[in-house]
mmCIF file of C-alpha atoms in Angstrom:
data_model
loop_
_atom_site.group_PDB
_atom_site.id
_atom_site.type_symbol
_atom_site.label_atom_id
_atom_site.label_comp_id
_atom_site.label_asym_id
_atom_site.label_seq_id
_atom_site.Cartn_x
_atom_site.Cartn_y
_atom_site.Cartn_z
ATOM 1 C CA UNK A 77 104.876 123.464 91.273
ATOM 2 C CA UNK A 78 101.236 122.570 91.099
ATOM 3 C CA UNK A 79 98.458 123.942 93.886
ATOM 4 C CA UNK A 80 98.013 120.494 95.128
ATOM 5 C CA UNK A 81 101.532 119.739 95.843
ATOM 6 C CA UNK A 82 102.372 123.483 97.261
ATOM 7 C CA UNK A 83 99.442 122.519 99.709
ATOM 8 C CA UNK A 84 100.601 119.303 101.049
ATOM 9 C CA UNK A 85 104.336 121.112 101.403
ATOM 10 C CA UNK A 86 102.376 123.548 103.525
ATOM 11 C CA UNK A 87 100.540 121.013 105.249
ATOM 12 C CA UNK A 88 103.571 118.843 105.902
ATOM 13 C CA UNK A 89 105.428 122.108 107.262
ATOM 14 C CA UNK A 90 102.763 122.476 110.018
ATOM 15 C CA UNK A 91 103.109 118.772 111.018
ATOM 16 C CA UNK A 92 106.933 119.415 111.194
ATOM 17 C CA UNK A 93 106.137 122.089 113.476
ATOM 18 C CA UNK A 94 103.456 120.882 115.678
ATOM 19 C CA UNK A 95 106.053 117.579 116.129
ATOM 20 C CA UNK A 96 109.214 119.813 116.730
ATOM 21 C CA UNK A 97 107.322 121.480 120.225
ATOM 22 C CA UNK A 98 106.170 117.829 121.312
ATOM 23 C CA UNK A 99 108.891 117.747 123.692
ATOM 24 C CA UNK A 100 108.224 121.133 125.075
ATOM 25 C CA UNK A 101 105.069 120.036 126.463
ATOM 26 C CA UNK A 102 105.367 116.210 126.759
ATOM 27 C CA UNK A 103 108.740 114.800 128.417
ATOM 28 C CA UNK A 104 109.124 111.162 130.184
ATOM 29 C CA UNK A 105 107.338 108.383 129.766
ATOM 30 C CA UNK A 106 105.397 109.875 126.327
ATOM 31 C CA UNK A 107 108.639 111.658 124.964
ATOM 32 C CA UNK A 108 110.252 107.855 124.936
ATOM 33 C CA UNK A 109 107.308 106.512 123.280
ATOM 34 C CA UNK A 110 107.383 109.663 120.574
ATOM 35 C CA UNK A 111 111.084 109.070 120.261
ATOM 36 C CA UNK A 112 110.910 105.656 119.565
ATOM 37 C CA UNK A 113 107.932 106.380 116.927
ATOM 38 C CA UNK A 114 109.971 109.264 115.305
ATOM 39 C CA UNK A 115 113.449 106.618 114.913
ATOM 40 C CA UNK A 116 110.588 104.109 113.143
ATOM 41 C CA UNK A 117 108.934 106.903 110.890
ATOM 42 C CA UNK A 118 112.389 107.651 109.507
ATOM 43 C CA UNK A 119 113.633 104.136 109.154
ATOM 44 C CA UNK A 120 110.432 102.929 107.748
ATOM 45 C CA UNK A 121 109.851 106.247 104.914
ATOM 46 C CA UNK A 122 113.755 105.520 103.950
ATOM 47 C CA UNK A 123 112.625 101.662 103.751
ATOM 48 C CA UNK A 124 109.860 101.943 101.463
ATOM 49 C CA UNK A 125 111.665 104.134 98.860
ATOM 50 C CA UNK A 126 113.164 101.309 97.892
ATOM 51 C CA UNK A 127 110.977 98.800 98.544
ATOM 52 C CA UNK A 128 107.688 100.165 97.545
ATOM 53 C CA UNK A 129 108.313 100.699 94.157
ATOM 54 C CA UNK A 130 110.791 97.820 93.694
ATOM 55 C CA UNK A 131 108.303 95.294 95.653
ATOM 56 C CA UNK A 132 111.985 93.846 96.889
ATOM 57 C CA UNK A 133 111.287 93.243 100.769
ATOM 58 C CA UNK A 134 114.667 93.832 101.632
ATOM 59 C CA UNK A 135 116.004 92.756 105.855
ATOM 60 C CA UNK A 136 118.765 94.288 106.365
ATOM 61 C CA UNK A 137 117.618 97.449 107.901
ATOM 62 C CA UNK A 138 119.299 96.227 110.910
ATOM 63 C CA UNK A 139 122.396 95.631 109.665
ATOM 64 C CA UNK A 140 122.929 99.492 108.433
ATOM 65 C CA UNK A 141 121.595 100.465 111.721
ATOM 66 C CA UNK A 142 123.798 98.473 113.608
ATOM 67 C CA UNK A 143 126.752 99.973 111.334
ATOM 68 C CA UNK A 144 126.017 103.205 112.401
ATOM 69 C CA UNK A 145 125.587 102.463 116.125
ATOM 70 C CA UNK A 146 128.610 100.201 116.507
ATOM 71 C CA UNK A 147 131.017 102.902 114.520
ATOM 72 C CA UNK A 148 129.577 105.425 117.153
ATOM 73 C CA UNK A 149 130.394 103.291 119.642
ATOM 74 C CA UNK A 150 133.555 102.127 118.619
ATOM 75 C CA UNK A 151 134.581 105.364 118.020
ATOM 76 C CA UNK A 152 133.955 106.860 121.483
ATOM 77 C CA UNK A 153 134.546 104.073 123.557
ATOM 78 C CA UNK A 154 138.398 102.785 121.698
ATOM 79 C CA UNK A 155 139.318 105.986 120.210
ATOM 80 C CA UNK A 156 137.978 108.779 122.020
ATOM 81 C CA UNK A 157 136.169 110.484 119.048
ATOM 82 C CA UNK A 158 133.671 112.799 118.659
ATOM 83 C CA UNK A 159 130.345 111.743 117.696
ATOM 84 C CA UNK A 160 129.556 114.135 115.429
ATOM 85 C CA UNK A 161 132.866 112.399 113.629
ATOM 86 C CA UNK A 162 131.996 109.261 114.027
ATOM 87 C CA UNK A 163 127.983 109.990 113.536
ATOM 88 C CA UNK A 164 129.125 111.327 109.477
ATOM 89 C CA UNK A 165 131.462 108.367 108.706
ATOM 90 C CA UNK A 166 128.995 105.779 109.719
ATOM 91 C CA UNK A 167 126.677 106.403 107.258
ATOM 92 C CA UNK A 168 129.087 107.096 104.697
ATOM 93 C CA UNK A 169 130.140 103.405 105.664
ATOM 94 C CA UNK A 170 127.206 102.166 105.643
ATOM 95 C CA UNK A 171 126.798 103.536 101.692
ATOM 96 C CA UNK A 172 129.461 101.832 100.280
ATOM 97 C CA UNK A 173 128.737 98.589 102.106
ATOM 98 C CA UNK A 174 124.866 98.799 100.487
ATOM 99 C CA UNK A 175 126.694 99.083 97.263
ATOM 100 C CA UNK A 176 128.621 95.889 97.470
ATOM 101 C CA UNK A 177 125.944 94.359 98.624
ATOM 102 C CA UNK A 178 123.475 95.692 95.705
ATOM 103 C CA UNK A 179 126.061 95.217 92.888
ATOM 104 C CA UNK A 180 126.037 91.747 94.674
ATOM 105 C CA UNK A 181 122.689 91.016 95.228
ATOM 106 C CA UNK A 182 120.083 93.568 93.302
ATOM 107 C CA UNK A 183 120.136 90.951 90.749
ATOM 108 C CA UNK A 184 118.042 88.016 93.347
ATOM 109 C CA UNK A 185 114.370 88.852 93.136
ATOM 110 C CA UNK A 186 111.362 86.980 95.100
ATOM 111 C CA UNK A 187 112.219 85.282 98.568
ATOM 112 C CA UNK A 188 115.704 85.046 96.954
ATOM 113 C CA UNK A 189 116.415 88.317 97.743
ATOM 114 C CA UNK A 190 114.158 88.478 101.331
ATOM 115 C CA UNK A 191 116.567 85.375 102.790
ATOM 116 C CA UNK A 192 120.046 86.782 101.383
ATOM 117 C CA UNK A 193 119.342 90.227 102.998
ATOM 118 C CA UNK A 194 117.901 88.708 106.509
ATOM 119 C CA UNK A 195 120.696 86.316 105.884
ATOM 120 C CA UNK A 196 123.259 88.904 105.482
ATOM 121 C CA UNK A 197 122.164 91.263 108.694
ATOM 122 C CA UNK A 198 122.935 88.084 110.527
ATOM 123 C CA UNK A 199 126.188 87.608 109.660
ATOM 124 C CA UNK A 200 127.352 91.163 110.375
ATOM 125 C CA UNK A 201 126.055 90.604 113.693
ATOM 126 C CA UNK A 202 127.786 87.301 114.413
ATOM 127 C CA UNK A 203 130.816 89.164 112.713
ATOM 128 C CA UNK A 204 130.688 92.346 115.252
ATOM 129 C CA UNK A 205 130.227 89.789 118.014
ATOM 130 C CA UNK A 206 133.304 87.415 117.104
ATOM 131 C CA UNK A 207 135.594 90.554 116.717
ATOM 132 C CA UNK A 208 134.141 91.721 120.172
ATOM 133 C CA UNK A 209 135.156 89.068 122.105
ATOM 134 C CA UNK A 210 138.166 87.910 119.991
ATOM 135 C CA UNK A 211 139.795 90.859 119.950
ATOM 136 C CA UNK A 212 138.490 93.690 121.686
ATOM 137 C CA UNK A 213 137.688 92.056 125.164
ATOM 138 C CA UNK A 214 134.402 93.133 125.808
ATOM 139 C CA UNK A 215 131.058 92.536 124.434
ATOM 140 C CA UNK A 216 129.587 96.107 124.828
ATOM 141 C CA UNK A 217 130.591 99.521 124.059
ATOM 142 C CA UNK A 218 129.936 102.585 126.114
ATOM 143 C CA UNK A 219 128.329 105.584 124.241
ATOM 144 C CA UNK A 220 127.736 108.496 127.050
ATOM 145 C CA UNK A 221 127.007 111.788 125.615
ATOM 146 C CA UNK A 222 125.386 114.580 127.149
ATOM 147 C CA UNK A 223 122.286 113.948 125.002
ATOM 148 C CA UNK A 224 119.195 114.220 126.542
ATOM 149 C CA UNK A 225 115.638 112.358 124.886
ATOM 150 C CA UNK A 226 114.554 115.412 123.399
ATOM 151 C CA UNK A 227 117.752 116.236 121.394
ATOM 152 C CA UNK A 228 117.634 112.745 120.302
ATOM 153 C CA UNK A 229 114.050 113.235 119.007
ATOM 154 C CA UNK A 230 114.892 117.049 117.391
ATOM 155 C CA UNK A 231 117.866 114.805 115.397
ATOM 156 C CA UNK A 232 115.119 112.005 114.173
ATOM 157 C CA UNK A 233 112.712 114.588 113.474
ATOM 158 C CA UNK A 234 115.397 116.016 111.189
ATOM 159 C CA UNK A 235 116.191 113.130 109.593
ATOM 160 C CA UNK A 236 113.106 112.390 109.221
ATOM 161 C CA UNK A 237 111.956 115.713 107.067
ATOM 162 C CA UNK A 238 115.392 115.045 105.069
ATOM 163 C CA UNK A 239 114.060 111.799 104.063
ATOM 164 C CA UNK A 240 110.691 112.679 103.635
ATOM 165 C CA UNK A 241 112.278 116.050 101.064
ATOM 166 C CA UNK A 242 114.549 113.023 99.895
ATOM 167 C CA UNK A 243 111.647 110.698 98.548
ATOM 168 C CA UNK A 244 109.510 113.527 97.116
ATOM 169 C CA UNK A 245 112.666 115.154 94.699
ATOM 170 C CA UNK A 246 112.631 110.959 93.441
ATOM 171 C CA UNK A 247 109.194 110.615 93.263
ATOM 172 C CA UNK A 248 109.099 113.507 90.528
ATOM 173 C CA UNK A 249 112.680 112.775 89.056
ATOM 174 C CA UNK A 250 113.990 110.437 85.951
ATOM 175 C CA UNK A 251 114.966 108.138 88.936
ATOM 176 C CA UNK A 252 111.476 107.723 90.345
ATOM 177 C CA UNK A 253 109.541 106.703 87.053
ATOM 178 C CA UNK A 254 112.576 104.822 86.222
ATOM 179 C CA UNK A 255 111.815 102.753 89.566
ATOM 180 C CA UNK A 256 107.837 102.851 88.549
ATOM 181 C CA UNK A 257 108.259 101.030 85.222
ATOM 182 C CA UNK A 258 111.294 98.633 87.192
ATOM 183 C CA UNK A 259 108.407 97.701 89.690
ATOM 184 C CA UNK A 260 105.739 96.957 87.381
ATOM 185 C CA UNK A 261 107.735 94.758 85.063
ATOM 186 C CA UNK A 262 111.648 94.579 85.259
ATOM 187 C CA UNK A 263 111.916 93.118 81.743
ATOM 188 C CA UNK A 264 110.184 96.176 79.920
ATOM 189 C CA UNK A 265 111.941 97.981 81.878
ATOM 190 C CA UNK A 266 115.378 96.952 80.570
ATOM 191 C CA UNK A 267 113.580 96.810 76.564
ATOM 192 C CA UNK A 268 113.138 100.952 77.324
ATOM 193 C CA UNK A 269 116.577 101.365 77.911
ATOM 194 C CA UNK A 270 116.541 101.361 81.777
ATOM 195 C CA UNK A 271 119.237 100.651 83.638
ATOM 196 C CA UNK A 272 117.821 98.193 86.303
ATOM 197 C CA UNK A 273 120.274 96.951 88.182
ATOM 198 C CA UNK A 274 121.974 100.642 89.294
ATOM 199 C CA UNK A 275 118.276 102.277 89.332
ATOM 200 C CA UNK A 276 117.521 99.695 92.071
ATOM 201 C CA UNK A 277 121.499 100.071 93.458
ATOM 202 C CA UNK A 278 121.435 103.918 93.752
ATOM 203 C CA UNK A 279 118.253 103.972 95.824
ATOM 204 C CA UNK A 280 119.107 100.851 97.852
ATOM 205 C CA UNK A 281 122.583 102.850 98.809
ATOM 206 C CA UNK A 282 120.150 105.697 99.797
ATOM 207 C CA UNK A 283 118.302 103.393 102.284
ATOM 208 C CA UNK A 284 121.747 102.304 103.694
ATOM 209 C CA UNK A 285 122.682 105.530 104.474
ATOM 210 C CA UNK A 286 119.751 106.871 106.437
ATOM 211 C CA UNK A 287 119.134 103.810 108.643
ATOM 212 C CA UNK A 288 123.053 104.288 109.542
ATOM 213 C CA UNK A 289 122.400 107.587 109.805
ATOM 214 C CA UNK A 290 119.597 106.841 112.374
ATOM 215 C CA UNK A 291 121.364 104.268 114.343
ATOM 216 C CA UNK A 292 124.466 106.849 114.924
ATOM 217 C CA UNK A 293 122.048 109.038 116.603
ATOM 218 C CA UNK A 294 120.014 106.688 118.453
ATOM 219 C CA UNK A 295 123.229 105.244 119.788
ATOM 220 C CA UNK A 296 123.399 107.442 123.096
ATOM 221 C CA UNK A 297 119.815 106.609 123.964
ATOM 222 C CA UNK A 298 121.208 103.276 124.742
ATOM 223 C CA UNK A 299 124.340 104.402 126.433
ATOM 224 C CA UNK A 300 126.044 100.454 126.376
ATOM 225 C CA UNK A 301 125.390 98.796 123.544
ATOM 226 C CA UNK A 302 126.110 95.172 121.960
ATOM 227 C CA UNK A 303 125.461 93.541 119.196
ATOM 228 C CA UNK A 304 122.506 91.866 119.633
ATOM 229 C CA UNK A 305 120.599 95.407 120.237
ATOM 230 C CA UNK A 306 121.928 97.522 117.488
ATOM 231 C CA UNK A 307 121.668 94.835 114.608
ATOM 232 C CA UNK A 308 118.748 92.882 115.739
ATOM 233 C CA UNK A 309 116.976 91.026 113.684
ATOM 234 C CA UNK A 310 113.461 92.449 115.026
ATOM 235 C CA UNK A 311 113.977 95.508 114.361
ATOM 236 C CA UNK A 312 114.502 94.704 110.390
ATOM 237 C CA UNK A 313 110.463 92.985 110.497
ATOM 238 C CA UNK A 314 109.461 95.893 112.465
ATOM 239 C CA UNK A 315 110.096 98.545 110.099
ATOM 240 C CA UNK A 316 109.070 95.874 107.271
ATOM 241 C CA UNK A 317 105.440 95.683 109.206
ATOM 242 C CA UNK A 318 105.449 99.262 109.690
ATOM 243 C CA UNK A 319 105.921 100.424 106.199
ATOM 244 C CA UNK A 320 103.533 97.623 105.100
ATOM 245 C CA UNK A 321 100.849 98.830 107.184
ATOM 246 C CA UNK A 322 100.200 102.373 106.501
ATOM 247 C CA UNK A 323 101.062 101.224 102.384
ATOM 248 C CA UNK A 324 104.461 101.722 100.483
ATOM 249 C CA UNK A 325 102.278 103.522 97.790
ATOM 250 C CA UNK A 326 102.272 106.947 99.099
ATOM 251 C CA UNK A 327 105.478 108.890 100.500
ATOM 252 C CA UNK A 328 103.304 109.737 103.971
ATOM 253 C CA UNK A 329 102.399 105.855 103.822
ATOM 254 C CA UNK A 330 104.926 104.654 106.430
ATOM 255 C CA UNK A 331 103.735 106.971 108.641
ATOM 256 C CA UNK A 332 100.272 106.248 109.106
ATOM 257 C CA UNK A 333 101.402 102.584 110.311
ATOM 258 C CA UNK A 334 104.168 103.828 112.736
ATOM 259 C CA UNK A 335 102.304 105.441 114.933
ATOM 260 C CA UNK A 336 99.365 102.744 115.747
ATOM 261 C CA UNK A 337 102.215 100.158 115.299
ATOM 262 C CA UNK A 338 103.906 101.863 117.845
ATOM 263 C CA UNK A 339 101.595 102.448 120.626
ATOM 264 C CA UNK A 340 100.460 98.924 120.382
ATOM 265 C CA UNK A 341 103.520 97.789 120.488
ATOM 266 C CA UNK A 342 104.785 99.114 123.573
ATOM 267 C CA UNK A 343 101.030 97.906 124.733
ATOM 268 C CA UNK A 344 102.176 94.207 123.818
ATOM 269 C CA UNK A 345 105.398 94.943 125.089
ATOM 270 C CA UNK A 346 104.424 95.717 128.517
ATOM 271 C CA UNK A 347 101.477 93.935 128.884
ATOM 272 C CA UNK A 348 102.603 90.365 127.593
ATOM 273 C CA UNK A 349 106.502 90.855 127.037
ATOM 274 C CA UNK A 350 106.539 87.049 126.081
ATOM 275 C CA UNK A 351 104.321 87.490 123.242
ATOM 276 C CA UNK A 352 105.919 90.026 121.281
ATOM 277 C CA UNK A 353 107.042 87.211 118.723
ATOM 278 C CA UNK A 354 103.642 86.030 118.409
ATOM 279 C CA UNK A 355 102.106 89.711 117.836
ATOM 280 C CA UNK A 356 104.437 89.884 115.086
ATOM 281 C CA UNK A 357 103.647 87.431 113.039
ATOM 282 C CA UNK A 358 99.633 87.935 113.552
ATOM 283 C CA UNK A 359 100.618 91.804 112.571
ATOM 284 C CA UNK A 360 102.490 89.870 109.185
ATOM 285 C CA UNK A 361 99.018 87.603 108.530
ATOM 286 C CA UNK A 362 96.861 90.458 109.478
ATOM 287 C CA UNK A 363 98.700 92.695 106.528
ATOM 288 C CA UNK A 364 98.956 89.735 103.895
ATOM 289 C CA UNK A 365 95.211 88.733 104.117
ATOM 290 C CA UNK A 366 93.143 91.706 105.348
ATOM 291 C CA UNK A 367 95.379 95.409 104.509
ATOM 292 C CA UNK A 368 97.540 94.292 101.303
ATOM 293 C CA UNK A 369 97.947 97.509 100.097
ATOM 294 C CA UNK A 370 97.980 99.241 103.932
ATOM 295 C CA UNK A 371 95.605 101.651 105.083
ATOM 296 C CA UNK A 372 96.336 103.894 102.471
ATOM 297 C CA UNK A 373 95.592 102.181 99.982
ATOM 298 C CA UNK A 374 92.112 101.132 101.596
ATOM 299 C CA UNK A 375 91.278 104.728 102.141
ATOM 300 C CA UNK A 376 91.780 104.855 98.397
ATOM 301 C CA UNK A 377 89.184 102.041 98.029
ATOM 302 C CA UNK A 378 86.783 104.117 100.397
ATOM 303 C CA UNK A 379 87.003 107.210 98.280
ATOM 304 C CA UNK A 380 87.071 105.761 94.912
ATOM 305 C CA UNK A 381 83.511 103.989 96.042
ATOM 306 C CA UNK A 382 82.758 107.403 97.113
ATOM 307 C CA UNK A 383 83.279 108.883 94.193
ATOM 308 C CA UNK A 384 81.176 106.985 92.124
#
C-alpha cells in the first residue's frame, strides 16, 4: 500500500472517530440534523459509485430505499418479525430487484436511462400504495423499536465506512478501471474485451443494496410510515444534487456536498417550507452552469493553477 493512501486510511479513521462521539456530546435538535446528514453521506457515496464513473444519472434511489423501509415495516407490523430479520432480507431484495432492472435497463444511456429509472421508482410506489389499500387495509405501517437517534446514527455511520471501504477495494480492482474505460467511451470499452453491460450491472446491484440497506435502518426514525415517505421521489434528486455537488470524481466527493446541502436544506426547509421545490431546481442550475465537476473538482482547478 503506498504512503499516500496509508495516510488518507489514517486520516479517514480519525474522521470515523471524531463522528462516532458526535452523539455523546450533541443530542436533539443537532443529533437529527447529523442523522439526517449521515443517512445522505451513505446514500449519496453508494450513488456515485455507480454513477460517477458510468456518468448514468440513475433515480431510483428511492425506490431501493423504500424497499428496505416497507419490508421493515411490513415485517413488524403483519408478521411480527424482528428487524434485524427483516433489516438483512430487504437489502438482499432490493439486490435482485436492481438486477432485473439492470439486465433490463443498463443497456438505455442519456435521458433514456434518467426517465426509465425516475419512471420506475414511481411505479413501485403507486404499486406499494395499490396493494396497501387493496389488500392490506391501511395505508401506513407501524415500525416501533426501541431505537433511539443515536443508535440510528452509530448504524449509518457504519454503513457509511462499509461503503466508503466498499468503493475504495473497486476503485483499485479489475472492476474499477473496467468502469473507468466504460465511462470514458463504452464502445472501446467493449473492442478491449470488457464486459459492459454486467460491469455496469454488478455495481448498479451494489447501489441497490446499500440504499435498502439504509432505508431498513432509517425505518424506526419514522415510526409510521407510507408510501409516499419511504419511496419519494425527492429524496432520489436529493442524493443526485448531493453527490453532484461535492463531485462524483473522488470517493470523499459526496461528502463534501452533504453536509452544506444539508444544513441549508433544513434552512430552506424551515424558513420557506413552500419553496423547497424551487431551491431544488436553482441547486440543479447552480451545479450544471457554475460547479460541473463539484467542489472537488474546482479545488483541483485551484491547485493545479497553484502549481504552476
Amino acid at each position: 500500500m503506498k504512503p499516500a493512501e496509508l495516510r488518507n486510511l489514517g486520516i479517514g479513521a480519525v474522521l470515523v472517530a471524531l463522528a462516532a462521539i458526535f452523539p455523546l456530546v450533541n443530542d436533539g435538535y443537532w443529533l437529527s440534523i447529523a442523522t439526517t446528514a449521515m443517512m445522505y453521506i451513505a446514500l449519496s457515496t453508494s450513488w456515485s459509485l455507480f454513477s460517477g464513473p458510468t456518468h448514468l444519472i440513475a433515480l431510483s434511489t428511492a425506490a431501493f430505499f423504500g424497499i428496505g423501509g416497507y419490508l421493515v415495516g411490513t415485517g413488524m407490523s403483519d408478521y411480527d418479525t424482528s428487524f434485524w430479520s427483516m433489516a438483512i432480507l430487504a437489502p438482499l431484495v432490493a439486490t435482485a430487484v436492481a438486477l432485473l432492472i439492470g439486465l433490463a435497463t443498463l443497456r438505455l444511456s442519456g435521458v433514456y436511462f434518467v426517465i426509465f429509472t425516475l419512471g420506475l421508482a414511481e411505479m413501485i410506489r403507486n404499486l406499494v400504495s395499490w396493494v396497501q389499500n387493496n389488500f392490506l387495509g391501511s395505508r401506513g405501517l407501524y415500525v416501533l423499536t426501541d431505537f433511539t437517534e443515536a443508535h440510528i446514527y452509530w448504524m449509518l455511520l457504519g454503513v457509511s465506512v462499509v461503503v466508503f471501504l466498499f468503493g475504495w477495494w473497486i476503485n483499485r480492482s479489475r472492476l474499477g478501471f473496467a468502469l473507468k474505460i466504460i465511462g470514458n467511451d463504452e464502445e472501446v470499452a467493449r473492442h478491449v474485451g470488457i464486459n459492459t453491460a454486467w460491469s455496469k450491472v454488478i455495481l448498479f446491484m451494489s447501489t441497490g443494496f446499500f440504499a435498502a440497506l439504509i432505508g431498513a435502518i432509517v425505518a424506526p426514525r419514522y415510526s409510521y410510515i407510507e408510501p409516499n415517505v419511504v419511496f419519494s421521489p425527492q429524496l432520489s434528486f436529493l442524493v443526485v444534487i448531493m453527490a453532484l455537488l461535492g463531485g462524483t470524481h473522488r470517493l470523499w466527493g459526496p461528502l463534501v456536498g452533504v453536509i452544506p446541502f444539508t444544513l441549508a436544506w433544513e434552512a430552506i426547509s424551515v424558513s420557506f417550507p413552500n419553496s423547497t421545490t424551487l431551491f431544488l431546481g436553482l441547486s440543479f442550475l447552480i451545479i450544471v452552469y457554475v460547479l460541473p465537476d463539484g467542489f472537488t473538482g474546482l479545488l483541483e482547478k485551484f491547485t493545479r493553477r497553484a502549481a504552476k
